[in-house]
Amino acid sequence: MRARKIKDRIYWMGSVDWDRRLFDALIPLPDGTSYNAYLIEGSEKTVLLDSVDSPMADELLAQLEGVSKIDYVISHHAEQDHSGTIPQILEKYPEARLISTPKAKGLLMDLLPIPEESFITVKDGETLSLGDKTLKFIHAPWVHWPETMVTYLEEDRILFSCDFFGSHIAATDLFVTDEGRVCEAAKRYYAEIMMPFRKVIGKNLEKLASYDIEMIAPSHGQIFQRPALIIDAYREWTLGPVRNTVVLPYVSMHASTKQMVDYLVSSLVEKGVGVEQFNLGVTDIGKLAMALVDAATIVIGTPTILAGPHPYAAYGAMVHSWQMPFVPKQNFFP
Ligand code: FEO
């Protein structure tokens, strides 16, 4: 796909990945995804925000063919679905400097062949003038790794949020058209990778509350022209109360555990408690993760194999513990 104009001298670039069905060899992507990069041409400087997953490098490089100069590349997040093509970009534009948080600099140098002299690190709240446009860098840790930041384009009131507020959707519509579909995909995305850091994410939401945001341009999925849609949804997911419902993942080999599940579900329903049950032999773990966003209780049902839980139940429990909310320790890395 060619570059697409968002506003005056602001362009979407990147790749729509219609075929991808699994992320991190773990997370189901029923609707594909996109890797969004953005180009901003100021009156004096031109900047590229993020890149694309390296298998999509040719697409981004083709979109940049008519761009003679890039002064800065901004890396919001070191994960390779956004940083993977940065080495090729720096090769094409050797004069460009790479802007990141100090923590991202270390990660990027560990993950990719980028020389230290390419970097400029920015403090929280620091600004960069492109001439008639001004970028403000806002450190926003844990959306989704500890090094992440977002960028606010002051004159156009656009927040470039990278993974934050993103959703795994492949679409030709640049902007959100079906709010229900996007909210469901965004909730799945939040549940799968961000829920463990919900307290920190709540702080990041508070940090953004004072900004006048006209548009949110994430690095996955579509652009929000009504930012309140996704900001309010995140408030509910991170700060809202949980519901008195039970999530019940289970495995049953000969229908015995299933009988216990049925008995428990009936009893809970009689007491007015809702249940979402998931047969771990066939379930989509993204759906299971979404159910965990709102539920107060988890019960896992499993038979025993070799004196331990069924491997699917052990796997489900590990995924649960990984997705359950906790306050991350400093230096923890997922
Ligand atoms: Fe889309 Fe955490 O990378």
CSV table of N, CA and C and ligand atoms in Angstrom, one decimal, residues 77 79 81-82 144 163 189 220, ligand 1:
chain,number,residue,atom,x,y,z
A,77,HIS,N,9.3,2.3,20.9
A,77,HIS,CA,9.2,1.0,21.6
A,77,HIS,C,10.2,0.1,20.9
A,79,GLU,N,10.4,-3.1,20.7
A,79,GLU,CA,10.0,-4.4,20.1
A,79,GLU,C,10.0,-4.4,18.6
A,81,ASP,N,8.5,-5.5,16.1
A,81,ASP,CA,7.4,-5.2,15.1
A,81,ASP,C,7.4,-3.7,14.8
A,82,HIS,N,8.0,-2.9,15.6
A,82,HIS,CA,8.0,-1.4,15.3
A,82,HIS,C,9.5,-0.9,15.0
A,144,HIS,N,4.3,-1.2,25.6
A,144,HIS,CA,4.1,-2.3,26.5
A,144,HIS,C,5.3,-2.9,27.2
A,163,ASP,N,2.1,1.1,20.8
A,163,ASP,CA,1.2,0.0,21.2
A,163,ASP,C,0.0,0.5,22.0
A,189,TYR,N,-6.4,-6.8,22.6
A,189,TYR,CA,-5.0,-6.4,22.6
A,189,TYR,C,-4.6,-6.0,24.0
A,220,HIS,N,-0.6,0.0,15.8
A,220,HIS,CA,-1.4,-1.2,15.3
A,220,HIS,C,-2.8,-0.7,15.1
B,1,FEO,FE1,3.5,-3.8,18.9
B,1,FEO,FE2,5.0,-4.4,21.9
B,1,FEO,O1,4.9,-4.2,20.1
